[in-house]
Coordinates of C-alpha atoms and ligand atoms in Angstrom, one line a residue:
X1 CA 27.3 -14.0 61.8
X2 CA 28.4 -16.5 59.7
X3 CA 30.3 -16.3 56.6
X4 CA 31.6 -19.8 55.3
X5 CA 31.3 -20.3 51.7
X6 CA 32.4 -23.9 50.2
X7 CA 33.9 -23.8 47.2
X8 CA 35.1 -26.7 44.8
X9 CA 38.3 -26.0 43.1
X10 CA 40.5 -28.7 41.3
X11 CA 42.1 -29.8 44.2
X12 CA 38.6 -30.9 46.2
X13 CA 36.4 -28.9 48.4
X14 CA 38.0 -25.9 50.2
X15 CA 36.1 -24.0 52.4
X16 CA 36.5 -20.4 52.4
X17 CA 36.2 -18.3 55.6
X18 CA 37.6 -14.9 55.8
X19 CA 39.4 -14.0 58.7
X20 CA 39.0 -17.4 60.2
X21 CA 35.7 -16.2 61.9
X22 CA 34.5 -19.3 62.1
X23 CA 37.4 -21.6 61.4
X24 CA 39.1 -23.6 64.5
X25 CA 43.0 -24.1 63.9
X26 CA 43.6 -26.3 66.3
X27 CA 42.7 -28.1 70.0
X28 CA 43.6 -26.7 72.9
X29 CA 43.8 -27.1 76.6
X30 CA 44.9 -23.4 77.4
X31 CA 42.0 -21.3 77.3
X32 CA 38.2 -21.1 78.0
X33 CA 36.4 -18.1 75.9
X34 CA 32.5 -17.9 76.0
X35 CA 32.0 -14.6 74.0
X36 CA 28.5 -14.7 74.6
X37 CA 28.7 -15.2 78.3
X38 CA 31.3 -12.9 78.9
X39 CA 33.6 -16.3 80.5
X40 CA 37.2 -16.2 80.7
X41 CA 39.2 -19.4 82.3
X42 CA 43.4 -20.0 82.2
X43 CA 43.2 -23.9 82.5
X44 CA 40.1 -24.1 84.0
X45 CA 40.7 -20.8 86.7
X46 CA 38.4 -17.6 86.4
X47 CA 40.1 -15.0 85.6
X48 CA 38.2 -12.7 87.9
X49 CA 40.2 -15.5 90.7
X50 CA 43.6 -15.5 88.9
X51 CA 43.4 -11.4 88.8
X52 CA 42.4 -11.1 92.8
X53 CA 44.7 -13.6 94.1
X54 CA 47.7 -14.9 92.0
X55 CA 50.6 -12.9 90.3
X56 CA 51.8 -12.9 86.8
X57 CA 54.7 -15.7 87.1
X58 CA 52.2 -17.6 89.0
X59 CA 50.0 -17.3 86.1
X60 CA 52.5 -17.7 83.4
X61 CA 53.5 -21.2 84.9
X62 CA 49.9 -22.5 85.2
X63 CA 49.1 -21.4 81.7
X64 CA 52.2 -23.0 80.2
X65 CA 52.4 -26.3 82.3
X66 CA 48.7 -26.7 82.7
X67 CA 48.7 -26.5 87.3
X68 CA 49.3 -24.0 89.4
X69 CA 52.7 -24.5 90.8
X70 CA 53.9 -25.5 94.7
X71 CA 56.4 -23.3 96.0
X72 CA 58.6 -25.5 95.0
X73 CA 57.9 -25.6 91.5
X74 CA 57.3 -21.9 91.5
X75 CA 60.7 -21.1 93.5
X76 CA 62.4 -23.3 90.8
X77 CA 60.9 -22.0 88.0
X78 CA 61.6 -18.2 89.2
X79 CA 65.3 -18.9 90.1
X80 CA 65.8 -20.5 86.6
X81 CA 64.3 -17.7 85.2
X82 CA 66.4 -15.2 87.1
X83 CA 69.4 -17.4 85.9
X84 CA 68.9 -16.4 82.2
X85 CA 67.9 -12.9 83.1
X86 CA 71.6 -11.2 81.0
X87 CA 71.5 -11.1 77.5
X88 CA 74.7 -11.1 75.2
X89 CA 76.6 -7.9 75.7
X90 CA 76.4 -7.4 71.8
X91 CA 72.9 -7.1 71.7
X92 CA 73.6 -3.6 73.3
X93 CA 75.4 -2.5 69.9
X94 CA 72.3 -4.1 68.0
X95 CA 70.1 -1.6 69.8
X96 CA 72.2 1.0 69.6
X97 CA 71.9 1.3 66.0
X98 CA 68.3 1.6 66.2
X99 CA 67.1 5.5 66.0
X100 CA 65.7 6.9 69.5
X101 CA 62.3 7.5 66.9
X102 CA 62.2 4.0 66.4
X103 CA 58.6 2.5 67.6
X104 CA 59.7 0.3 70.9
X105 CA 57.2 -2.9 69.1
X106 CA 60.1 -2.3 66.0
X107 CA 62.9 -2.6 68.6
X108 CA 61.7 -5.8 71.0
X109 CA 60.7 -8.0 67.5
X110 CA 64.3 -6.9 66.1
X111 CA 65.8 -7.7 69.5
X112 CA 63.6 -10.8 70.3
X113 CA 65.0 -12.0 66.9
X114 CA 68.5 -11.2 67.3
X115 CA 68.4 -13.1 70.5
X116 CA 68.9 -16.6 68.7
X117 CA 72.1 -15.4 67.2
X118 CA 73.1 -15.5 70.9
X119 CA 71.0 -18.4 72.0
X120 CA 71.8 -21.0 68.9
X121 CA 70.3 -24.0 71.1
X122 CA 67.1 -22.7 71.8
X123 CA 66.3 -23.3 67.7
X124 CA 66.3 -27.1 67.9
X125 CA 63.4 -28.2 70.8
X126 CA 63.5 -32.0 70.2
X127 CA 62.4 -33.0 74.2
X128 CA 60.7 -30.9 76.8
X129 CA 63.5 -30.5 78.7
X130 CA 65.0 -28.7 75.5
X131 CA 61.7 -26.7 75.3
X132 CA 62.1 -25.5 79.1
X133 CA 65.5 -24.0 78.8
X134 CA 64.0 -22.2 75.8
X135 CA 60.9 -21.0 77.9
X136 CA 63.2 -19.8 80.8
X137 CA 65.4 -17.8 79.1
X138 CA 62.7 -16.0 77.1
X139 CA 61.2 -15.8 79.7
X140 CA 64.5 -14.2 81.4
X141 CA 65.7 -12.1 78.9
X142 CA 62.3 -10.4 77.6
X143 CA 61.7 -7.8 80.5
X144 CA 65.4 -7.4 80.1
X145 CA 64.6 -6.4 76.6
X146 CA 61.6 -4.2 77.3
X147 CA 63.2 -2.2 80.0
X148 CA 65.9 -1.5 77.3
X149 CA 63.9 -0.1 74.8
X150 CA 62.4 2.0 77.2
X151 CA 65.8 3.4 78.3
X152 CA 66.8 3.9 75.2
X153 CA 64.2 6.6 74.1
X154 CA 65.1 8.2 77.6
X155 CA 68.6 8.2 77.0
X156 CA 69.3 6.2 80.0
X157 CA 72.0 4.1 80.5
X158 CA 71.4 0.0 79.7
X159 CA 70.9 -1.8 83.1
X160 CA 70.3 -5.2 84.8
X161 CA 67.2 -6.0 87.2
X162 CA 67.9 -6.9 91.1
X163 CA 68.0 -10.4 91.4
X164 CA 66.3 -9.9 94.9
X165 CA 63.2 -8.8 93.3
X166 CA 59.6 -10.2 91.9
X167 CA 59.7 -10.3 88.7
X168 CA 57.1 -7.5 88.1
X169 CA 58.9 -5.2 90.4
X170 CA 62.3 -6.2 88.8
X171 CA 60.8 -5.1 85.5
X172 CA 59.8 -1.8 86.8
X173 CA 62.9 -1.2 88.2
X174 CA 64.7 -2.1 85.4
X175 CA 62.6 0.2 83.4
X176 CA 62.4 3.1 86.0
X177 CA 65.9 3.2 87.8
X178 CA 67.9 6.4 87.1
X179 CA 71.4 6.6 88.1
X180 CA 72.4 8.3 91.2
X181 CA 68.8 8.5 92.4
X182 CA 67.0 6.3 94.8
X183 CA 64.5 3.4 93.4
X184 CA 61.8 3.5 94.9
X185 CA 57.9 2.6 94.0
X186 CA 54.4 2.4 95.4
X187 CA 53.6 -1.0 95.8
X188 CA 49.8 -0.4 94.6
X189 CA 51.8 0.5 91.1
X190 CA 53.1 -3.3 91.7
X191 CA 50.2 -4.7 92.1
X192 CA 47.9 -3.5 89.3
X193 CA 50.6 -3.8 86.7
X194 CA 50.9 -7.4 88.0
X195 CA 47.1 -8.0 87.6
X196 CA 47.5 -6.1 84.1
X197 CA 50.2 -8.1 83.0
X198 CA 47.5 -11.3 84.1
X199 CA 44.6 -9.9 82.1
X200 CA 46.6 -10.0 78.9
X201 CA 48.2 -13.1 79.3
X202 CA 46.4 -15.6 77.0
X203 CA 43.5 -14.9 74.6
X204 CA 43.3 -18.5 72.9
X205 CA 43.8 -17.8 69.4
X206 CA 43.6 -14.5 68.6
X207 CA 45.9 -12.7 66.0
X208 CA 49.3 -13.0 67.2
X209 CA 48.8 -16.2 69.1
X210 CA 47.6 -17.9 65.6
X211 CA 51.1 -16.3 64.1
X212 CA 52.9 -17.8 66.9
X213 CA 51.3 -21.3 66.3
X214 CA 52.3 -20.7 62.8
X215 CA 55.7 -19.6 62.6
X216 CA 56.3 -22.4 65.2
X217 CA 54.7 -24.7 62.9
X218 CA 57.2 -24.5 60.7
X219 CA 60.1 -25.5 63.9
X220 CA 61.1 -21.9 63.2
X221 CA 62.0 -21.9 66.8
X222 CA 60.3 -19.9 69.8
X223 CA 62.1 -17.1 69.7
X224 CA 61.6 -16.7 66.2
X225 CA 57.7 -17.5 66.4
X226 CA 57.3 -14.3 69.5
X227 CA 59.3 -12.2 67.3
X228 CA 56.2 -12.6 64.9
X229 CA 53.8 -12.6 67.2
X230 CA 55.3 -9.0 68.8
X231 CA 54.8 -8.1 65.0
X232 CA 51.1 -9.1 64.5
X233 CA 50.0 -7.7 68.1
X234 CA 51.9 -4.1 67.4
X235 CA 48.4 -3.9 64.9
X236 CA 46.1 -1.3 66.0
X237 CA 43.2 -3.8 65.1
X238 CA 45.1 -6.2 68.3
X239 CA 47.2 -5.0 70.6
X240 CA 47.9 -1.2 69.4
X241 CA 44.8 -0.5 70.3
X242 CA 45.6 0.3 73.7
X243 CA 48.0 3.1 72.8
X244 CA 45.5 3.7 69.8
X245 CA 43.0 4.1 72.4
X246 CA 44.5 6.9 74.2
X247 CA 45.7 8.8 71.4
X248 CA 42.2 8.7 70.8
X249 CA 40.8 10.0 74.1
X250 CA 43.6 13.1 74.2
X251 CA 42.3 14.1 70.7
X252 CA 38.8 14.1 72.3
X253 CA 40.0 16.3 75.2
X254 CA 41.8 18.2 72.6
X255 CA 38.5 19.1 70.3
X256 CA 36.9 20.0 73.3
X257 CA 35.3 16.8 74.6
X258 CA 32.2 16.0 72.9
X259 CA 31.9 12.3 72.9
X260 CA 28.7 12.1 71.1
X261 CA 30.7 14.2 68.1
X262 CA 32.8 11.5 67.8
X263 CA 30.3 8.7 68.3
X264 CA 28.6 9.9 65.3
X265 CA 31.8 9.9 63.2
X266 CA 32.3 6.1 64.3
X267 CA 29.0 5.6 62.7
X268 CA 29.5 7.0 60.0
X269 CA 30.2 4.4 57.0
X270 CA 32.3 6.5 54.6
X271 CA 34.3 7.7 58.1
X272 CA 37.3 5.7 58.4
X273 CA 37.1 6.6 62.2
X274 CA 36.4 4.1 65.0
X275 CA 35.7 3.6 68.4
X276 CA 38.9 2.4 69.4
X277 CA 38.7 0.0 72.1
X278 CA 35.4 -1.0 71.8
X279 CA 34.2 -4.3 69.8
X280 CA 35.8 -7.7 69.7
X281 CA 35.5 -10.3 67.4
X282 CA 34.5 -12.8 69.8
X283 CA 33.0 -11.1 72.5
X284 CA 29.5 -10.4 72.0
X285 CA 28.2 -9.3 75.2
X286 CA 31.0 -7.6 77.6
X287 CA 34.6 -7.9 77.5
X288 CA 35.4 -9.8 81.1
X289 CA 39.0 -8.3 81.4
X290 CA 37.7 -4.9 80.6
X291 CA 35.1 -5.4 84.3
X292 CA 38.1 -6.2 85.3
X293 CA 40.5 -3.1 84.8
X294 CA 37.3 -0.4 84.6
X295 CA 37.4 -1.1 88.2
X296 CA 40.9 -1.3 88.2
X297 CA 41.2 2.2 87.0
X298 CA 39.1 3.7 89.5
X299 CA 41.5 2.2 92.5
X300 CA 45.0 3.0 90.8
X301 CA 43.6 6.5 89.7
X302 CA 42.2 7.0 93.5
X303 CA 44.9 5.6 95.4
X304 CA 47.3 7.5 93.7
X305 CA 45.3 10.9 93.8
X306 CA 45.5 11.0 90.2
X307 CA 42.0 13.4 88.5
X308 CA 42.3 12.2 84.7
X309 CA 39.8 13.9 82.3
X310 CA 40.4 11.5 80.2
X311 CA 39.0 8.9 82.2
X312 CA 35.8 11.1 82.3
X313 CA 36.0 10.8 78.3
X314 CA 36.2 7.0 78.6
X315 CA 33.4 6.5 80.9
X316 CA 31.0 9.2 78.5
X317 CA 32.0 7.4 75.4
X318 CA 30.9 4.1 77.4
X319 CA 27.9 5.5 78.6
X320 CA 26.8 6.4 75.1
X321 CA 27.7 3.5 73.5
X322 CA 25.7 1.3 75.7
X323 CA 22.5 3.3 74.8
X324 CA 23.2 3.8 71.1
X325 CA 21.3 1.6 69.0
X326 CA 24.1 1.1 66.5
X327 CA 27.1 -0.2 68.8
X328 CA 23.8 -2.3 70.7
X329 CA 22.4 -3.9 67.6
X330 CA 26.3 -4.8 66.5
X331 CA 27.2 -5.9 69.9
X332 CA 30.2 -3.5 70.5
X333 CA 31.4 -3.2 74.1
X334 CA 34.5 -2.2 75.5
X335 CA 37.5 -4.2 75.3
X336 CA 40.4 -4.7 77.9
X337 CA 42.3 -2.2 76.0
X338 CA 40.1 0.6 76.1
X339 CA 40.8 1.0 79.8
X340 CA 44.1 -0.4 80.4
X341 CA 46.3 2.9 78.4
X342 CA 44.4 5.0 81.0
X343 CA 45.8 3.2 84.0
X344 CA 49.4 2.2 82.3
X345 CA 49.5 6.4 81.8
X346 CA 49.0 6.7 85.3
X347 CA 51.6 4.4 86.3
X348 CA 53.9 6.2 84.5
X349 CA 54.0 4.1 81.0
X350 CA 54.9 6.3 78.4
X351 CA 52.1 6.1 75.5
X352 CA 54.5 4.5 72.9
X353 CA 55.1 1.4 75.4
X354 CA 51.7 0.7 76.1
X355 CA 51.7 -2.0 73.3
X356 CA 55.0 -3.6 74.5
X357 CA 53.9 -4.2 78.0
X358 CA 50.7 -5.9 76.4
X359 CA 53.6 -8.4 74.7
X360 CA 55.1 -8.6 77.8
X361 CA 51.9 -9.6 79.5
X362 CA 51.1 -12.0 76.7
X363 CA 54.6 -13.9 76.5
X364 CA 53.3 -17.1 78.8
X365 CA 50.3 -17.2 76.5
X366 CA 52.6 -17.6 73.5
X367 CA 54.8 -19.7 75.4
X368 CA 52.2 -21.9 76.4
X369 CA 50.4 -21.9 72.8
X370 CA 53.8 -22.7 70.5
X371 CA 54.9 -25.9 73.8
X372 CA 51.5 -27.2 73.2
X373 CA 51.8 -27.0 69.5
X374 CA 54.9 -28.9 69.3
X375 CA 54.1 -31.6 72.3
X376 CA 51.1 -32.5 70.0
X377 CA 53.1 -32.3 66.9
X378 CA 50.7 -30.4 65.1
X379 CA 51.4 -30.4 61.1
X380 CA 52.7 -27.2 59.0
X381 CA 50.2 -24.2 59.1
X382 CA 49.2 -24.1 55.3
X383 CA 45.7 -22.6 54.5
X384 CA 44.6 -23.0 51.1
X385 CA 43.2 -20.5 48.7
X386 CA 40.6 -20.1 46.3
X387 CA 42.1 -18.7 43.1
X388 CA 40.4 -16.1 41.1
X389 CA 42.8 -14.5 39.1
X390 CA 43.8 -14.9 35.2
X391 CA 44.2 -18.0 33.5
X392 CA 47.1 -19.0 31.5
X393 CA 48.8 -16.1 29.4
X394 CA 51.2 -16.1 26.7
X395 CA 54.3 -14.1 27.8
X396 CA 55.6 -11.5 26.0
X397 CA 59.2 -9.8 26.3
X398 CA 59.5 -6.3 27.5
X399 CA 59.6 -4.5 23.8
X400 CA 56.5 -6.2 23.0
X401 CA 54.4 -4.9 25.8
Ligands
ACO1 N1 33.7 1.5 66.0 C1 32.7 1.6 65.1 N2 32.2 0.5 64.4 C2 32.7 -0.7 64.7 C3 33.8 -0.9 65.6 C4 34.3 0.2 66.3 N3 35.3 0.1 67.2 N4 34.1 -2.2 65.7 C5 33.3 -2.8 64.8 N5 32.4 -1.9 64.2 C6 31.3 -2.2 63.3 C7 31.9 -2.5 61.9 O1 32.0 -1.4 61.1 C8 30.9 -3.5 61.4 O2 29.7 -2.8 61.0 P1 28.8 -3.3 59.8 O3 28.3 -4.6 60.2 O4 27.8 -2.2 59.6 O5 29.7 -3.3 58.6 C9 30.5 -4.3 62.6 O6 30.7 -3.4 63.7 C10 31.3 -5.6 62.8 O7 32.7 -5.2 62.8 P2 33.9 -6.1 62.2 O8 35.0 -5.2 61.9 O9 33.3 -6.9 61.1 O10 34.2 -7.1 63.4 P3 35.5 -7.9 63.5 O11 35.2 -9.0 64.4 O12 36.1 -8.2 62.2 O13 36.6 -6.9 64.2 C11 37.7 -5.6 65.9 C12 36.8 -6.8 65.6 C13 38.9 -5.6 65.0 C14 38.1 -5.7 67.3 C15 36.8 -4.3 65.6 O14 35.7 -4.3 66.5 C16 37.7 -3.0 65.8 O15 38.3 -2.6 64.8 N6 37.7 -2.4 67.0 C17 38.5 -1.3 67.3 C18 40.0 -1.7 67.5 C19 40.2 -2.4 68.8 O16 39.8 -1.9 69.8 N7 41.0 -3.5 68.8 C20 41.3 -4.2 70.0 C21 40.7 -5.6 70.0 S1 41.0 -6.4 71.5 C22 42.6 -6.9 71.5 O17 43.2 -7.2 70.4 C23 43.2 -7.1 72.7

């Protein structure tokens, strides 16, 4: 509903809207959301298309330069890509200090951070051509970084990906390759990470998209503004839901299973609990993305003769929810997230990296948000405030008080 108040303060008239709910930061080209229609578009393209029938980098080029690109401009982009795919040998140390208990979201904002120490030229973006040598080598260097903090909770040895590889599959590898053993994968595992990694890749302006837009706002840099926006998305409220959401189902399985025991407690007012995974705070009817990977789940799950309880749990809890008057009336469905931990699980994601593969996913929709932001050289991000707190006060020293 709405909830805009307009207040006058001495400085004019300041509208107040919590949580932005209703509050448009800026004009963009990117993304189409209809929440009530259930419509998601990349520049224009369904999603339900883009999922079927393109692949991530595919996707990540159209979102950030607006077309879909030739071969030529996709071989291009790719082989640039692949040319900033090493990251300083230092950065090894950095993440070496880090504790193997250390939350992987912790590690790739630290490391996405530490990258312009290495990278001084990708700070100062004054043309687009400077802004495309900063896109490829984040673009490069990320799934560099997020194989590495998956190796380092396994105690494997730091790696590079195969040059001869898609990028998806070179991520994988990266991640997955064990010394002295053969590589080898499914390709179906390929494939519905791919269309995974499509389903999360732009959102318009959701939570960490906004923070990227606003660090960048500031010419903080783009490595600098997706090292925020890895540190709003690790939230369970945004992107931590997925690995909130199957922490959630396995505690179900654990009490013995009874969804509707559970769907009471998310009811419950003075219960802290929720549903995670279901509601969204512009989706009002269905989630498209979560149509999407239910299906999704069902293929990678069958196809790689995979039974998961827990996906019994999901679907019950869904079942319920769409019959119960309280998650009807407030319009809560289930989200992308509340389906994609189940199929990451079964592609071997451990629980804790659910989130960072979400951030990987989501990289060309931060990309592609913070290059439009600075092409239109949007102004500072700089909300104002109401003020309620005390007036003027006399101070007093320390003995006095
Ligand atoms: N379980 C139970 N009740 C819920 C849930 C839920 N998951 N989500 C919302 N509600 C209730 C609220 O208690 C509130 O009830 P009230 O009107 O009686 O007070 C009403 O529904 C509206 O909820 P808000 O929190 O006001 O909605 P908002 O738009 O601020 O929040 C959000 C959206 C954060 C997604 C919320 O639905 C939620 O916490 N969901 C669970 C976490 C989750 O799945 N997050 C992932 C979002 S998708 C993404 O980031 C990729």
């Amino acid at each position: 509903g709405i909830d805009i108040k307009t207040l006058r303060s001495e400085a004019g008239m300041i509208t107040l809207d919590r949580g932005y709910k209703n509050t448009g930061s800026c004009e963009s080209a990117i993304t189409f959301l209809d929440g009530e229609k259930g419509i998601l578009r990349y520049r224009g393209y369904a999603i339900e298309d883009l999922a079927e029938k393109a692949n991530f980098l595919e996707v990540a080029y159209l979102l950030i330069f607006g077309e879909l690109p030739n071969k030529a401009q996709l071989d291009k982009f790719s082989n640039d890509i692949k040319d900033q795919s090493e990251v300083d040998e230092e950065m090894k140390k950095i993440l070496d200090g880090f504790p193997k208990s250390a939350h992987p979201m912790g590690v790739l904002s630290s490391l996405t951070s530490a990258l312009i120490a290495f990278n001084p030229s990708s700070v100062n973006v004054d043309s687009e051509e400077d802004m495309y040598k900063a896109i490829v080598k984040i673009m490069g260097k990320f799934p560099v970084l997020v194989a590495w903090t998956l190796r380092k909770k396994n105690s494997l040895p730091l790696n590079y990906g195969d040059d001869s590889l898609g990028y998806v599959e070179n991520l994988h590898e990266m991640m997955f390759e064990r010394p002295g053993k053969k590589y080898n994968v499914d390709k179906s595992i390929i494939e519905a990470l791919d269309k995974l990694l499509i389903l999360h890749a732009d959102h318009e302006q959701n939570c960490s998209a906004s923070t990227v837009r606003m660090v960048g706002s500031s010419h903080a840099g783009l490595f600098a503004s997706i090292s925020a926006g890895i540190s709003a998305l690790w939230g369970p409220l945004h992107g931590g839901a997925n690995q909130a959401v199957i922490e959630m189902l396995e505690g179900i399985k654990a009490d013995g299973g009874d969804t509707h025991k559970f769907m009471q407690k998310a009811k419950d007012k003075d219960d802290p609990f929720r549903l995670m995974g279901f509601g969204h705070r512009v989706y009002k009817n269905f989630d498209p993305r979560a149509k999407i990977i239910k299906r999704s789940a069902d293929e990678v799950l069958g196809g790689l003769g995979i039974d998961d309880p827990v996906l019994d749990i999901a679907k019950g809890l869904e079942k319920e929810a769409l019959e119960d008057q309280y998650f009807v009336e407030r319009k809560l469905y289930p989200n992308v997230d509340f389906y994609s931990g189940i199929i990451y699980r079964a592609l071997g994601i451990p629980v804790e990296m659910f989130t960072v593969m979400f951030a990987l996913g989501r990289l060309p929709g931060w990309i592609a948000q913070w290059r439009e932001m600075r092409l239109k050289k949007e102004p500072i991000g700089r909300p104002r405030q109401i003020y309620v707190g005390e007036n003027l006060r006399e101070f007093k020293p320390v003995s006095e008080r």
